[in-house]
Amino acid sequence: PLSARMFALNILDGWVRTRMVVEEAVALRDRIWSLLGLVVSVRPEERRLMQDKTALLIAQLALRIWPQYWPDFFERLLELVSSEGRALE
């Protein structure tokens, strides 16, 4: 259910903001990125909330590890927008 997914994303968001170290962020970045691609398969009425929270997590990760540990962040972001941009609207 949506409430469980949002609860898990909120827990992850709090951890990313307060307790995560750089090595963990590097390990987590690809998993979070792939989660954004999976949000497309969520029911339309739940999609916007999941997209927003996942995008926030990606932004928090980028703040912590870009550019040193995530040099291709913007290239990946542009690829995502150009390949799946319409599906993510």
CSV table of N, CA and C in Angstrom, one decimal:
chain,number,residue,atom,x,y,z
A,1,PRO,N,0.8,-1.2,0.0
A,1,PRO,CA,0.0,0.0,0.0
A,1,PRO,C,0.9,1.3,0.0
A,2,LEU,N,0.3,2.3,-0.4
A,2,LEU,CA,1.0,3.6,-0.5
A,2,LEU,C,1.5,4.0,0.8
A,3,SER,N,0.8,3.9,1.9
A,3,SER,CA,1.2,4.3,3.2
A,3,SER,C,2.5,3.6,3.6
A,4,ALA,N,2.6,2.4,3.3
A,4,ALA,CA,3.9,1.6,3.7
A,4,ALA,C,5.0,2.1,2.8
A,5,ARG,N,4.8,2.3,1.5
A,5,ARG,CA,5.9,2.8,0.7
A,5,ARG,C,6.3,4.2,1.1
A,6,MET,N,5.4,5.1,1.4
A,6,MET,CA,5.7,6.4,1.8
A,6,MET,C,6.4,6.4,3.2
A,7,PHE,N,6.0,5.6,4.1
A,7,PHE,CA,6.7,5.5,5.3
A,7,PHE,C,8.1,5.0,5.2
A,8,ALA,N,8.4,4.0,4.3
A,8,ALA,CA,9.7,3.6,4.0
A,8,ALA,C,10.6,4.7,3.4
A,9,LEU,N,10.0,5.4,2.5
A,9,LEU,CA,10.7,6.5,1.8
A,9,LEU,C,11.0,7.6,2.8
A,10,ASN,N,10.1,7.9,3.7
A,10,ASN,CA,10.3,8.9,4.8
A,10,ASN,C,11.4,8.5,5.7
A,11,ILE,N,11.5,7.3,6.1
A,11,ILE,CA,12.6,6.8,6.9
A,11,ILE,C,13.9,6.9,6.2
A,12,LEU,N,13.9,6.5,5.0
A,12,LEU,CA,15.1,6.6,4.2
A,12,LEU,C,15.6,8.1,4.0
A,13,ASP,N,14.6,9.0,3.8
A,13,ASP,CA,14.9,10.4,3.6
A,13,ASP,C,15.5,10.9,4.9
A,14,GLY,N,15.0,10.6,6.1
A,14,GLY,CA,15.6,11.0,7.3
A,14,GLY,C,17.0,10.5,7.5
A,15,TRP,N,17.2,9.3,7.1
A,15,TRP,CA,18.5,8.7,7.3
A,15,TRP,C,19.5,9.4,6.4
A,16,VAL,N,19.1,9.6,5.1
A,16,VAL,CA,20.0,10.3,4.2
A,16,VAL,C,20.4,11.7,4.7
A,17,ARG,N,19.4,12.4,5.2
A,17,ARG,CA,19.7,13.8,5.7
A,17,ARG,C,20.5,13.8,6.9
A,18,THR,N,20.5,12.8,7.8
A,18,THR,CA,21.1,13.0,9.1
A,18,THR,C,22.2,12.0,9.4
A,19,ARG,N,22.1,10.8,8.9
A,19,ARG,CA,23.1,9.8,9.4
A,19,ARG,C,24.0,9.2,8.4
A,20,MET,N,23.7,9.4,7.1
A,20,MET,CA,24.4,8.7,6.1
A,20,MET,C,25.8,9.3,5.9
A,21,VAL,N,26.7,8.4,5.6
A,21,VAL,CA,28.1,8.8,5.3
A,21,VAL,C,28.3,8.6,3.8
A,22,VAL,N,29.3,9.2,3.3
A,22,VAL,CA,29.6,9.2,1.9
A,22,VAL,C,29.6,7.9,1.2
A,23,GLU,N,30.3,6.9,1.9
A,23,GLU,CA,30.4,5.6,1.3
A,23,GLU,C,29.1,4.9,1.2
A,24,GLU,N,28.2,5.2,2.1
A,24,GLU,CA,26.8,4.6,2.0
A,24,GLU,C,26.0,5.3,0.9
A,25,ALA,N,26.2,6.6,0.7
A,25,ALA,CA,25.5,7.3,-0.3
A,25,ALA,C,25.9,6.8,-1.7
A,26,VAL,N,27.2,6.5,-1.9
A,26,VAL,CA,27.7,6.0,-3.1
A,26,VAL,C,27.1,4.6,-3.4
A,27,ALA,N,27.0,3.8,-2.4
A,27,ALA,CA,26.3,2.5,-2.6
A,27,ALA,C,24.8,2.6,-2.8
A,28,LEU,N,24.2,3.6,-2.3
A,28,LEU,CA,22.8,3.8,-2.4
A,28,LEU,C,22.3,4.5,-3.7
A,29,ARG,N,23.2,5.2,-4.3
A,29,ARG,CA,22.7,6.1,-5.4
A,29,ARG,C,22.1,5.3,-6.6
A,30,ASP,N,22.6,4.2,-7.0
A,30,ASP,CA,22.1,3.4,-8.1
A,30,ASP,C,20.8,2.8,-7.7
A,31,ARG,N,20.6,2.4,-6.5
A,31,ARG,CA,19.4,1.8,-6.0
A,31,ARG,C,18.2,2.8,-6.0
A,32,ILE,N,18.5,4.0,-5.5
A,32,ILE,CA,17.5,5.0,-5.5
A,32,ILE,C,17.2,5.5,-6.9
A,33,TRP,N,18.2,5.5,-7.8
A,33,TRP,CA,18.0,5.9,-9.2
A,33,TRP,C,17.0,4.9,-9.9
A,34,SER,N,17.3,3.6,-9.6
A,34,SER,CA,16.4,2.6,-10.2
A,34,SER,C,15.0,2.7,-9.7
A,35,LEU,N,14.9,3.1,-8.4
A,35,LEU,CA,13.6,3.2,-7.8
A,35,LEU,C,12.7,4.3,-8.6
A,36,LEU,N,13.4,5.3,-9.0
A,36,LEU,CA,12.6,6.3,-9.8
A,36,LEU,C,12.1,5.8,-11.0
A,37,GLY,N,12.8,4.9,-11.7
A,37,GLY,CA,12.3,4.2,-12.9
A,37,GLY,C,11.1,3.3,-12.6
A,38,LEU,N,11.1,2.7,-11.4
A,38,LEU,CA,10.0,1.8,-11.0
A,38,LEU,C,8.7,2.5,-10.6
A,39,VAL,N,8.9,3.8,-10.3
A,39,VAL,CA,7.7,4.5,-9.9
A,39,VAL,C,6.7,4.6,-11.0
A,40,VAL,N,7.2,4.5,-12.2
A,40,VAL,CA,6.3,4.6,-13.4
A,40,VAL,C,5.2,3.5,-13.3
A,41,SER,N,5.5,2.4,-12.7
A,41,SER,CA,4.6,1.3,-12.7
A,41,SER,C,3.6,1.4,-11.5
A,42,VAL,N,3.7,2.4,-10.7
A,42,VAL,CA,2.8,2.6,-9.6
A,42,VAL,C,1.5,3.2,-10.1
A,43,ARG,N,0.4,2.9,-9.4
A,43,ARG,CA,-0.9,3.4,-9.8
A,43,ARG,C,-0.9,4.9,-10.0
A,44,PRO,N,-1.5,5.4,-11.0
A,44,PRO,CA,-1.5,6.9,-11.2
A,44,PRO,C,-1.8,7.8,-10.0
A,45,GLU,N,-2.7,7.4,-9.2
A,45,GLU,CA,-3.1,8.2,-8.1
A,45,GLU,C,-2.0,8.3,-7.0
A,46,GLU,N,-1.1,7.3,-7.0
A,46,GLU,CA,0.0,7.2,-6.1
A,46,GLU,C,1.3,7.7,-6.7
A,47,ARG,N,1.4,7.8,-8.0
A,47,ARG,CA,2.6,8.1,-8.6
A,47,ARG,C,3.2,9.4,-8.2
A,48,ARG,N,2.5,10.5,-8.2
A,48,ARG,CA,3.0,11.8,-7.9
A,48,ARG,C,3.7,11.8,-6.6
A,49,LEU,N,3.1,11.3,-5.6
A,49,LEU,CA,3.8,11.3,-4.2
A,49,LEU,C,5.1,10.5,-4.2
A,50,MET,N,5.1,9.3,-4.9
A,50,MET,CA,6.3,8.5,-4.9
A,50,MET,C,7.4,9.2,-5.8
A,51,GLN,N,7.0,9.8,-6.9
A,51,GLN,CA,8.0,10.5,-7.7
A,51,GLN,C,8.6,11.7,-6.9
A,52,ASP,N,7.8,12.4,-6.2
A,52,ASP,CA,8.3,13.6,-5.5
A,52,ASP,C,9.3,13.2,-4.4
A,53,LYS,N,8.9,12.2,-3.7
A,53,LYS,CA,9.8,11.7,-2.6
A,53,LYS,C,11.1,11.1,-3.1
A,54,THR,N,11.0,10.3,-4.2
A,54,THR,CA,12.2,9.7,-4.8
A,54,THR,C,13.1,10.7,-5.4
A,55,ALA,N,12.5,11.7,-6.0
A,55,ALA,CA,13.3,12.8,-6.6
A,55,ALA,C,14.0,13.6,-5.5
A,56,LEU,N,13.3,13.8,-4.4
A,56,LEU,CA,13.9,14.5,-3.2
A,56,LEU,C,15.1,13.7,-2.7
A,57,LEU,N,15.0,12.3,-2.6
A,57,LEU,CA,16.1,11.5,-2.2
A,57,LEU,C,17.3,11.6,-3.1
A,58,ILE,N,17.0,11.6,-4.4
A,58,ILE,CA,18.1,11.7,-5.4
A,58,ILE,C,18.8,13.1,-5.2
A,59,ALA,N,18.0,14.1,-5.0
A,59,ALA,CA,18.6,15.5,-4.8
A,59,ALA,C,19.4,15.5,-3.5
A,60,GLN,N,19.0,14.9,-2.5
A,60,GLN,CA,19.7,14.8,-1.2
A,60,GLN,C,21.0,14.1,-1.4
A,61,LEU,N,21.0,13.0,-2.1
A,61,LEU,CA,22.2,12.2,-2.4
A,61,LEU,C,23.2,13.1,-3.2
A,62,ALA,N,22.7,13.7,-4.2
A,62,ALA,CA,23.5,14.6,-5.1
A,62,ALA,C,24.2,15.7,-4.3
A,63,LEU,N,23.5,16.3,-3.4
A,63,LEU,CA,24.0,17.3,-2.5
A,63,LEU,C,25.2,16.8,-1.7
A,64,ARG,N,25.1,15.5,-1.3
A,64,ARG,CA,26.2,14.9,-0.5
A,64,ARG,C,27.4,14.4,-1.3
A,65,ILE,N,27.2,13.9,-2.5
A,65,ILE,CA,28.3,13.2,-3.1
A,65,ILE,C,28.7,13.7,-4.5
A,66,TRP,N,27.9,14.7,-5.1
A,66,TRP,CA,28.3,15.2,-6.4
A,66,TRP,C,29.2,16.4,-6.1
A,67,PRO,N,30.2,16.6,-6.9
A,67,PRO,CA,30.6,16.0,-8.1
A,67,PRO,C,31.7,14.9,-7.9
A,68,GLN,N,32.3,14.9,-6.7
A,68,GLN,CA,33.4,13.9,-6.5
A,68,GLN,C,33.0,12.5,-6.7
A,69,TYR,N,31.9,12.1,-6.1
A,69,TYR,CA,31.6,10.6,-6.1
A,69,TYR,C,30.4,10.3,-7.1
A,70,TRP,N,29.9,11.3,-7.8
A,70,TRP,CA,28.9,11.1,-8.7
A,70,TRP,C,29.0,12.0,-9.9
A,71,PRO,N,30.1,11.9,-10.6
A,71,PRO,CA,30.5,12.8,-11.7
A,71,PRO,C,29.5,12.8,-12.9
A,72,ASP,N,28.8,11.7,-13.1
A,72,ASP,CA,27.9,11.6,-14.2
A,72,ASP,C,26.4,11.9,-13.8
A,73,PHE,N,26.2,12.5,-12.7
A,73,PHE,CA,24.9,12.8,-12.2
A,73,PHE,C,24.0,13.5,-13.3
A,74,PHE,N,24.5,14.6,-13.8
A,74,PHE,CA,23.7,15.4,-14.8
A,74,PHE,C,23.5,14.7,-16.1
A,75,GLU,N,24.5,13.9,-16.5
A,75,GLU,CA,24.3,13.1,-17.7
A,75,GLU,C,23.2,12.1,-17.5
A,76,ARG,N,23.2,11.4,-16.4
A,76,ARG,CA,22.1,10.4,-16.1
A,76,ARG,C,20.8,11.1,-15.9
A,77,LEU,N,20.8,12.3,-15.3
A,77,LEU,CA,19.5,13.0,-15.2
A,77,LEU,C,18.9,13.4,-16.6
A,78,LEU,N,19.8,13.8,-17.5
A,78,LEU,CA,19.3,14.2,-18.8
A,78,LEU,C,18.9,12.9,-19.6
A,79,GLU,N,19.5,11.8,-19.4
A,79,GLU,CA,19.1,10.6,-20.0
A,79,GLU,C,17.7,10.2,-19.5
A,80,LEU,N,17.5,10.3,-18.2
A,80,LEU,CA,16.3,9.9,-17.7
A,80,LEU,C,15.1,10.7,-18.2
A,81,VAL,N,15.4,12.0,-18.2
A,81,VAL,CA,14.3,12.9,-18.7
A,81,VAL,C,14.0,12.7,-20.2
A,82,SER,N,15.1,12.5,-21.0
A,82,SER,CA,14.8,12.3,-22.4
A,82,SER,C,14.2,10.9,-22.7
A,83,SER,N,14.6,9.9,-22.0
A,83,SER,CA,14.1,8.5,-22.3
A,83,SER,C,12.7,8.2,-21.6
A,84,GLU,N,12.5,8.7,-20.4
A,84,GLU,CA,11.3,8.4,-19.7
A,84,GLU,C,10.6,9.6,-19.2
A,85,GLY,N,10.9,10.8,-19.7
A,85,GLY,CA,10.3,12.0,-19.3
A,85,GLY,C,8.8,12.0,-19.4
A,86,ARG,N,8.3,11.5,-20.5
A,86,ARG,CA,6.9,11.5,-20.7
A,86,ARG,C,6.2,10.6,-19.7
A,87,ALA,N,6.8,9.5,-19.4
A,87,ALA,CA,6.2,8.5,-18.5
A,87,ALA,C,6.2,9.0,-17.0
A,88,LEU,N,7.2,9.9,-16.7
A,88,LEU,CA,7.3,10.4,-15.4
A,88,LEU,C,6.4,11.7,-15.1
A,89,GLU,N,5.7,12.2,-16.1
A,89,GLU,CA,4.8,13.3,-16.0
A,89,GLU,C,3.6,13.0,-15.2
